[in-house]
Amino acid sequence: MRKDAVFRMRVPKRTLAAIKRVAAARGEDASEWGRSIIEIEVRRDLAAIQLREQLQAAKPGSLTEDEAMSLVNQAKRAARAG
């Protein structure tokens, strides 16, 4: 992907309509809400990709259940970080 490429994501029509309706009721900009939702989705996806890569890189049987759960918790925290 080019460095200056734009990431585009399609939001379901019902979700978009709900965002616009709530933003209008609050007198806020719906585009800010949309960007925020996209950022959250991208962070979640990146955290999942990193977790999958770490688990695939581990040698079979080398991770304990506690270590695997620790990786999952790290991915969850990364997805929530903002």
PDB file of N, CA and C in Angstrom, residues 5-78:
ATOM      1  N   ALA A   5      -1.792   6.465   0.811  1.00  0.00           N
ATOM      2  CA  ALA A   5      -3.097   5.880   0.479  1.00  0.00           C
ATOM      3  C   ALA A   5      -4.108   6.175   1.585  1.00  0.00           C
ATOM      4  N   VAL A   6      -5.352   6.255   1.198  1.00  0.00           N
ATOM      5  CA  VAL A   6      -6.427   6.563   2.140  1.00  0.00           C
ATOM      6  C   VAL A   6      -7.159   5.274   2.480  1.00  0.00           C
ATOM      7  N   PHE A   7      -7.379   5.048   3.758  1.00  0.00           N
ATOM      8  CA  PHE A   7      -8.128   3.874   4.206  1.00  0.00           C
ATOM      9  C   PHE A   7      -9.606   4.216   4.142  1.00  0.00           C
ATOM     10  N   ARG A   8     -10.374   3.391   3.472  1.00  0.00           N
ATOM     11  CA  ARG A   8     -11.819   3.632   3.368  1.00  0.00           C
ATOM     12  C   ARG A   8     -12.565   2.443   3.951  1.00  0.00           C
ATOM     13  N   MET A   9     -13.598   2.753   4.693  1.00  0.00           N
ATOM     14  CA  MET A   9     -14.392   1.710   5.325  1.00  0.00           C
ATOM     15  C   MET A   9     -15.863   2.033   5.111  1.00  0.00           C
ATOM     16  N   ARG A  10     -16.629   1.042   4.720  1.00  0.00           N
ATOM     17  CA  ARG A  10     -18.065   1.249   4.529  1.00  0.00           C
ATOM     18  C   ARG A  10     -18.793   0.939   5.837  1.00  0.00           C
ATOM     19  N   VAL A  11     -19.555   1.908   6.276  1.00  0.00           N
ATOM     20  CA  VAL A  11     -20.361   1.748   7.488  1.00  0.00           C
ATOM     21  C   VAL A  11     -21.774   1.395   7.044  1.00  0.00           C
ATOM     22  N   PRO A  12     -22.408   0.393   7.683  1.00  0.00           N
ATOM     23  CA  PRO A  12     -23.783   0.045   7.304  1.00  0.00           C
ATOM     24  C   PRO A  12     -24.697   1.271   7.367  1.00  0.00           C
ATOM     25  N   LYS A  13     -25.644   1.348   6.439  1.00  0.00           N
ATOM     26  CA  LYS A  13     -26.539   2.506   6.335  1.00  0.00           C
ATOM     27  C   LYS A  13     -27.286   2.771   7.641  1.00  0.00           C
ATOM     28  N   ARG A  14     -27.740   1.714   8.298  1.00  0.00           N
ATOM     29  CA  ARG A  14     -28.488   1.902   9.547  1.00  0.00           C
ATOM     30  C   ARG A  14     -27.594   2.492  10.635  1.00  0.00           C
ATOM     31  N   THR A  15     -26.343   2.031  10.691  1.00  0.00           N
ATOM     32  CA  THR A  15     -25.400   2.568  11.675  1.00  0.00           C
ATOM     33  C   THR A  15     -25.106   4.024  11.376  1.00  0.00           C
ATOM     34  N   LEU A  16     -24.868   4.330  10.115  1.00  0.00           N
ATOM     35  CA  LEU A  16     -24.575   5.708   9.718  1.00  0.00           C
ATOM     36  C   LEU A  16     -25.749   6.627  10.026  1.00  0.00           C
ATOM     37  N   ALA A  17     -26.960   6.171   9.746  1.00  0.00           N
ATOM     38  CA  ALA A  17     -28.152   6.980  10.039  1.00  0.00           C
ATOM     39  C   ALA A  17     -28.289   7.222  11.536  1.00  0.00           C
ATOM     40  N   ALA A  18     -27.993   6.206  12.348  1.00  0.00           N
ATOM     41  CA  ALA A  18     -28.079   6.361  13.802  1.00  0.00           C
ATOM     42  C   ALA A  18     -27.036   7.352  14.301  1.00  0.00           C
ATOM     43  N   ILE A  19     -25.826   7.275  13.764  1.00  0.00           N
ATOM     44  CA  ILE A  19     -24.757   8.217  14.155  1.00  0.00           C
ATOM     45  C   ILE A  19     -25.181   9.642  13.835  1.00  0.00           C
ATOM     46  N   LYS A  20     -25.693   9.848  12.614  1.00  0.00           N
ATOM     47  CA  LYS A  20     -26.119  11.185  12.209  1.00  0.00           C
ATOM     48  C   LYS A  20     -27.257  11.706  13.082  1.00  0.00           C
ATOM     49  N   ARG A  21     -28.197  10.835  13.405  1.00  0.00           N
ATOM     50  CA  ARG A  21     -29.346  11.230  14.214  1.00  0.00           C
ATOM     51  C   ARG A  21     -28.910  11.645  15.627  1.00  0.00           C
ATOM     52  N   VAL A  22     -28.059  10.853  16.250  1.00  0.00           N
ATOM     53  CA  VAL A  22     -27.601  11.157  17.612  1.00  0.00           C
ATOM     54  C   VAL A  22     -26.715  12.403  17.613  1.00  0.00           C
ATOM     55  N   ALA A  23     -25.824  12.500  16.628  1.00  0.00           N
ATOM     56  CA  ALA A  23     -24.947  13.669  16.549  1.00  0.00           C
ATOM     57  C   ALA A  23     -25.766  14.939  16.354  1.00  0.00           C
ATOM     58  N   ALA A  24     -26.780  14.897  15.510  1.00  0.00           N
ATOM     59  CA  ALA A  24     -27.629  16.067  15.280  1.00  0.00           C
ATOM     60  C   ALA A  24     -28.376  16.445  16.554  1.00  0.00           C
ATOM     61  N   ALA A  25     -28.869  15.451  17.284  1.00  0.00           N
ATOM     62  CA  ALA A  25     -29.595  15.723  18.524  1.00  0.00           C
ATOM     63  C   ALA A  25     -28.689  16.379  19.563  1.00  0.00           C
ATOM     64  N   ARG A  26     -27.415  16.039  19.527  1.00  0.00           N
ATOM     65  CA  ARG A  26     -26.456  16.612  20.480  1.00  0.00           C
ATOM     66  C   ARG A  26     -25.788  17.873  19.941  1.00  0.00           C
ATOM     67  N   GLY A  27     -26.074  18.205  18.700  1.00  0.00           N
ATOM     68  CA  GLY A  27     -25.466  19.374  18.089  1.00  0.00           C
ATOM     69  C   GLY A  27     -23.985  19.192  17.808  1.00  0.00           C
ATOM     70  N   GLU A  28     -23.580  17.949  17.545  1.00  0.00           N
ATOM     71  CA  GLU A  28     -22.173  17.636  17.287  1.00  0.00           C
ATOM     72  C   GLU A  28     -21.968  17.241  15.835  1.00  0.00           C
ATOM     73  N   ASP A  29     -20.706  17.149  15.444  1.00  0.00           N
ATOM     74  CA  ASP A  29     -20.338  16.805  14.079  1.00  0.00           C
ATOM     75  C   ASP A  29     -20.306  15.278  13.912  1.00  0.00           C
ATOM     76  N   ALA A  30     -21.130  14.764  13.031  1.00  0.00           N
ATOM     77  CA  ALA A  30     -21.209  13.316  12.822  1.00  0.00           C
ATOM     78  C   ALA A  30     -19.914  12.766  12.232  1.00  0.00           C
ATOM     79  N   SER A  31     -19.168  13.561  11.471  1.00  0.00           N
ATOM     80  CA  SER A  31     -17.942  13.051  10.858  1.00  0.00           C
ATOM     81  C   SER A  31     -16.901  12.714  11.920  1.00  0.00           C
ATOM     82  N   GLU A  32     -16.871  13.455  13.023  1.00  0.00           N
ATOM     83  CA  GLU A  32     -15.952  13.135  14.118  1.00  0.00           C
ATOM     84  C   GLU A  32     -16.302  11.781  14.721  1.00  0.00           C
ATOM     85  N   TRP A  33     -17.587  11.516  14.885  1.00  0.00           N
ATOM     86  CA  TRP A  33     -18.026  10.232  15.426  1.00  0.00           C
ATOM     87  C   TRP A  33     -17.616   9.111  14.475  1.00  0.00           C
ATOM     88  N   GLY A  34     -17.799   9.340  13.186  1.00  0.00           N
ATOM     89  CA  GLY A  34     -17.440   8.332  12.191  1.00  0.00           C
ATOM     90  C   GLY A  34     -15.961   8.016  12.217  1.00  0.00           C
ATOM     91  N   ARG A  35     -15.138   9.052  12.293  1.00  0.00           N
ATOM     92  CA  ARG A  35     -13.689   8.839  12.370  1.00  0.00           C
ATOM     93  C   ARG A  35     -13.326   8.054  13.627  1.00  0.00           C
ATOM     94  N   SER A  36     -13.972   8.382  14.714  1.00  0.00           N
ATOM     95  CA  SER A  36     -13.698   7.692  15.977  1.00  0.00           C
ATOM     96  C   SER A  36     -14.036   6.209  15.876  1.00  0.00           C
ATOM     97  N   ILE A  37     -15.164   5.896  15.268  1.00  0.00           N
ATOM     98  CA  ILE A  37     -15.572   4.495  15.102  1.00  0.00           C
ATOM     99  C   ILE A  37     -14.565   3.755  14.230  1.00  0.00           C
ATOM    100  N   ILE A  38     -14.132   4.383  13.150  1.00  0.00           N
ATOM    101  CA  ILE A  38     -13.155   3.753  12.261  1.00  0.00           C
ATOM    102  C   ILE A  38     -11.838   3.527  12.986  1.00  0.00           C
ATOM    103  N   GLU A  39     -11.386   4.507  13.777  1.00  0.00           N
ATOM    104  CA  GLU A  39     -10.139   4.346  14.528  1.00  0.00           C
ATOM    105  C   GLU A  39     -10.228   3.176  15.501  1.00  0.00           C
ATOM    106  N   ILE A  40     -11.356   3.038  16.172  1.00  0.00           N
ATOM    107  CA  ILE A  40     -11.539   1.932  17.119  1.00  0.00           C
ATOM    108  C   ILE A  40     -11.482   0.602  16.376  1.00  0.00           C
ATOM    109  N   GLU A  41     -12.157   0.512  15.231  1.00  0.00           N
ATOM    110  CA  GLU A  41     -12.174  -0.734  14.456  1.00  0.00           C
ATOM    111  C   GLU A  41     -10.765  -1.086  13.971  1.00  0.00           C
ATOM    112  N   VAL A  42     -10.026  -0.089  13.493  1.00  0.00           N
ATOM    113  CA  VAL A  42      -8.680  -0.341  12.985  1.00  0.00           C
ATOM    114  C   VAL A  42      -7.757  -0.793  14.114  1.00  0.00           C
ATOM    115  N   ARG A  43      -7.856  -0.133  15.296  1.00  0.00           N
ATOM    116  CA  ARG A  43      -7.033  -0.552  16.440  1.00  0.00           C
ATOM    117  C   ARG A  43      -7.335  -1.990  16.834  1.00  0.00           C
ATOM    118  N   ARG A  44      -8.623  -2.345  16.848  1.00  0.00           N
ATOM    119  CA  ARG A  44      -9.013  -3.706  17.202  1.00  0.00           C
ATOM    120  C   ARG A  44      -8.449  -4.712  16.200  1.00  0.00           C
ATOM    121  N   ASP A  45      -8.563  -4.381  14.912  1.00  0.00           N
ATOM    122  CA  ASP A  45      -8.062  -5.283  13.873  1.00  0.00           C
ATOM    123  C   ASP A  45      -6.545  -5.438  13.948  1.00  0.00           C
ATOM    124  N   LEU A  46      -5.830  -4.330  14.175  1.00  0.00           N
ATOM    125  CA  LEU A  46      -4.373  -4.400  14.284  1.00  0.00           C
ATOM    126  C   LEU A  46      -3.952  -5.226  15.492  1.00  0.00           C
ATOM    127  N   ALA A  47      -4.644  -5.067  16.604  1.00  0.00           N
ATOM    128  CA  ALA A  47      -4.331  -5.846  17.806  1.00  0.00           C
ATOM    129  C   ALA A  47      -4.552  -7.334  17.538  1.00  0.00           C
ATOM    130  N   ALA A  48      -5.621  -7.666  16.826  1.00  0.00           N
ATOM    131  CA  ALA A  48      -5.898  -9.068  16.507  1.00  0.00           C
ATOM    132  C   ALA A  48      -4.827  -9.634  15.580  1.00  0.00           C
ATOM    133  N   ILE A  49      -4.388  -8.845  14.612  1.00  0.00           N
ATOM    134  CA  ILE A  49      -3.341  -9.291  13.694  1.00  0.00           C
ATOM    135  C   ILE A  49      -2.041  -9.533  14.451  1.00  0.00           C
ATOM    136  N   GLN A  50      -1.681  -8.616  15.342  1.00  0.00           N
ATOM    137  CA  GLN A  50      -0.452  -8.778  16.112  1.00  0.00           C
ATOM    138  C   GLN A  50      -0.525 -10.009  17.007  1.00  0.00           C
ATOM    139  N   LEU A  51      -1.667 -10.239  17.630  1.00  0.00           N
ATOM    140  CA  LEU A  51      -1.842 -11.417  18.475  1.00  0.00           C
ATOM    141  C   LEU A  51      -1.683 -12.687  17.646  1.00  0.00           C
ATOM    142  N   ARG A  52      -2.322 -12.740  16.499  1.00  0.00           N
ATOM    143  CA  ARG A  52      -2.234 -13.914  15.630  1.00  0.00           C
ATOM    144  C   ARG A  52      -0.777 -14.165  15.221  1.00  0.00           C
ATOM    145  N   GLU A  53      -0.040 -13.100  14.881  1.00  0.00           N
ATOM    146  CA  GLU A  53       1.361 -13.249  14.484  1.00  0.00           C
ATOM    147  C   GLU A  53       2.210 -13.774  15.639  1.00  0.00           C
ATOM    148  N   GLN A  54       1.970 -13.275  16.852  1.00  0.00           N
ATOM    149  CA  GLN A  54       2.730 -13.735  18.007  1.00  0.00           C
ATOM    150  C   GLN A  54       2.441 -15.204  18.310  1.00  0.00           C
ATOM    151  N   LEU A  55       1.179 -15.580  18.206  1.00  0.00           N
ATOM    152  CA  LEU A  55       0.827 -16.976  18.469  1.00  0.00           C
ATOM    153  C   LEU A  55       1.385 -17.912  17.399  1.00  0.00           C
ATOM    154  N   GLN A  56       1.398 -17.451  16.153  1.00  0.00           N
ATOM    155  CA  GLN A  56       1.941 -18.278  15.075  1.00  0.00           C
ATOM    156  C   GLN A  56       3.459 -18.404  15.185  1.00  0.00           C
ATOM    157  N   ALA A  57       4.110 -17.365  15.702  1.00  0.00           N
ATOM    158  CA  ALA A  57       5.566 -17.383  15.826  1.00  0.00           C
ATOM    159  C   ALA A  57       6.030 -18.263  16.984  1.00  0.00           C
ATOM    160  N   ALA A  58       5.168 -18.509  17.947  1.00  0.00           N
ATOM    161  CA  ALA A  58       5.538 -19.333  19.102  1.00  0.00           C
ATOM    162  C   ALA A  58       5.679 -20.787  18.667  1.00  0.00           C
ATOM    163  N   LYS A  59       6.673 -21.444  19.232  1.00  0.00           N
ATOM    164  CA  LYS A  59       6.864 -22.860  18.932  1.00  0.00           C
ATOM    165  C   LYS A  59       5.738 -23.661  19.580  1.00  0.00           C
ATOM    166  N   PRO A  60       5.272 -24.709  18.925  1.00  0.00           N
ATOM    167  CA  PRO A  60       4.202 -25.527  19.504  1.00  0.00           C
ATOM    168  C   PRO A  60       4.574 -26.013  20.909  1.00  0.00           C
ATOM    169  N   GLY A  61       3.685 -25.787  21.833  1.00  0.00           N
ATOM    170  CA  GLY A  61       3.903 -26.228  23.203  1.00  0.00           C
ATOM    171  C   GLY A  61       4.776 -25.307  24.033  1.00  0.00           C
ATOM    172  N   SER A  62       5.265 -24.208  23.438  1.00  0.00           N
ATOM    173  CA  SER A  62       6.168 -23.334  24.180  1.00  0.00           C
ATOM    174  C   SER A  62       5.418 -22.297  25.022  1.00  0.00           C
ATOM    175  N   LEU A  63       4.151 -22.058  24.707  1.00  0.00           N
ATOM    176  CA  LEU A  63       3.359 -21.090  25.462  1.00  0.00           C
ATOM    177  C   LEU A  63       2.489 -21.815  26.484  1.00  0.00           C
ATOM    178  N   THR A  64       2.534 -21.323  27.701  1.00  0.00           N
ATOM    179  CA  THR A  64       1.608 -21.860  28.696  1.00  0.00           C
ATOM    180  C   THR A  64       0.266 -21.183  28.485  1.00  0.00           C
ATOM    181  N   GLU A  65      -0.748 -21.710  29.120  1.00  0.00           N
ATOM    182  CA  GLU A  65      -2.073 -21.098  29.010  1.00  0.00           C
ATOM    183  C   GLU A  65      -2.052 -19.678  29.562  1.00  0.00           C
ATOM    184  N   ASP A  66      -1.309 -19.470  30.651  1.00  0.00           N
ATOM    185  CA  ASP A  66      -1.212 -18.132  31.239  1.00  0.00           C
ATOM    186  C   ASP A  66      -0.533 -17.147  30.288  1.00  0.00           C
ATOM    187  N   GLU A  67       0.505 -17.590  29.600  1.00  0.00           N
ATOM    188  CA  GLU A  67       1.192 -16.718  28.643  1.00  0.00           C
ATOM    189  C   GLU A  67       0.280 -16.373  27.467  1.00  0.00           C
ATOM    190  N   ALA A  68      -0.473 -17.345  26.996  1.00  0.00           N
ATOM    191  CA  ALA A  68      -1.399 -17.095  25.890  1.00  0.00           C
ATOM    192  C   ALA A  68      -2.475 -16.102  26.322  1.00  0.00           C
ATOM    193  N   MET A  69      -2.999 -16.271  27.527  1.00  0.00           N
ATOM    194  CA  MET A  69      -4.020 -15.336  28.014  1.00  0.00           C
ATOM    195  C   MET A  69      -3.431 -13.944  28.212  1.00  0.00           C
ATOM    196  N   SER A  70      -2.177 -13.874  28.605  1.00  0.00           N
ATOM    197  CA  SER A  70      -1.512 -12.580  28.744  1.00  0.00           C
ATOM    198  C   SER A  70      -1.439 -11.866  27.393  1.00  0.00           C
ATOM    199  N   LEU A  71      -1.129 -12.611  26.335  1.00  0.00           N
ATOM    200  CA  LEU A  71      -1.103 -12.019  24.982  1.00  0.00           C
ATOM    201  C   LEU A  71      -2.486 -11.527  24.580  1.00  0.00           C
ATOM    202  N   VAL A  72      -3.505 -12.302  24.899  1.00  0.00           N
ATOM    203  CA  VAL A  72      -4.874 -11.895  24.573  1.00  0.00           C
ATOM    204  C   VAL A  72      -5.228 -10.615  25.316  1.00  0.00           C
ATOM    205  N   ASN A  73      -4.870 -10.535  26.591  1.00  0.00           N
ATOM    206  CA  ASN A  73      -5.155  -9.327  27.375  1.00  0.00           C
ATOM    207  C   ASN A  73      -4.400  -8.124  26.829  1.00  0.00           C
ATOM    208  N   GLN A  74      -3.165  -8.324  26.377  1.00  0.00           N
ATOM    209  CA  GLN A  74      -2.406  -7.227  25.761  1.00  0.00           C
ATOM    210  C   GLN A  74      -3.113  -6.732  24.506  1.00  0.00           C
ATOM    211  N   ALA A  75      -3.635  -7.648  23.705  1.00  0.00           N
ATOM    212  CA  ALA A  75      -4.350  -7.270  22.478  1.00  0.00           C
ATOM    213  C   ALA A  75      -5.614  -6.488  22.828  1.00  0.00           C
ATOM    214  N   LYS A  76      -6.319  -6.918  23.876  1.00  0.00           N
ATOM    215  CA  LYS A  76      -7.527  -6.196  24.292  1.00  0.00           C
ATOM    216  C   LYS A  76      -7.184  -4.777  24.736  1.00  0.00           C
ATOM    217  N   ARG A  77      -6.101  -4.641  25.521  1.00  0.00           N
ATOM    218  CA  ARG A  77      -5.698  -3.300  25.980  1.00  0.00           C
ATOM    219  C   ARG A  77      -5.284  -2.429  24.795  1.00  0.00           C
ATOM    220  N   ALA A  78      -4.595  -3.013  23.823  1.00  0.00           N
ATOM    221  CA  ALA A  78      -4.174  -2.258  22.632  1.00  0.00           C
ATOM    222  C   ALA A  78      -5.391  -1.781  21.853  1.00  0.00           C
TER     223      ALA A  78
END
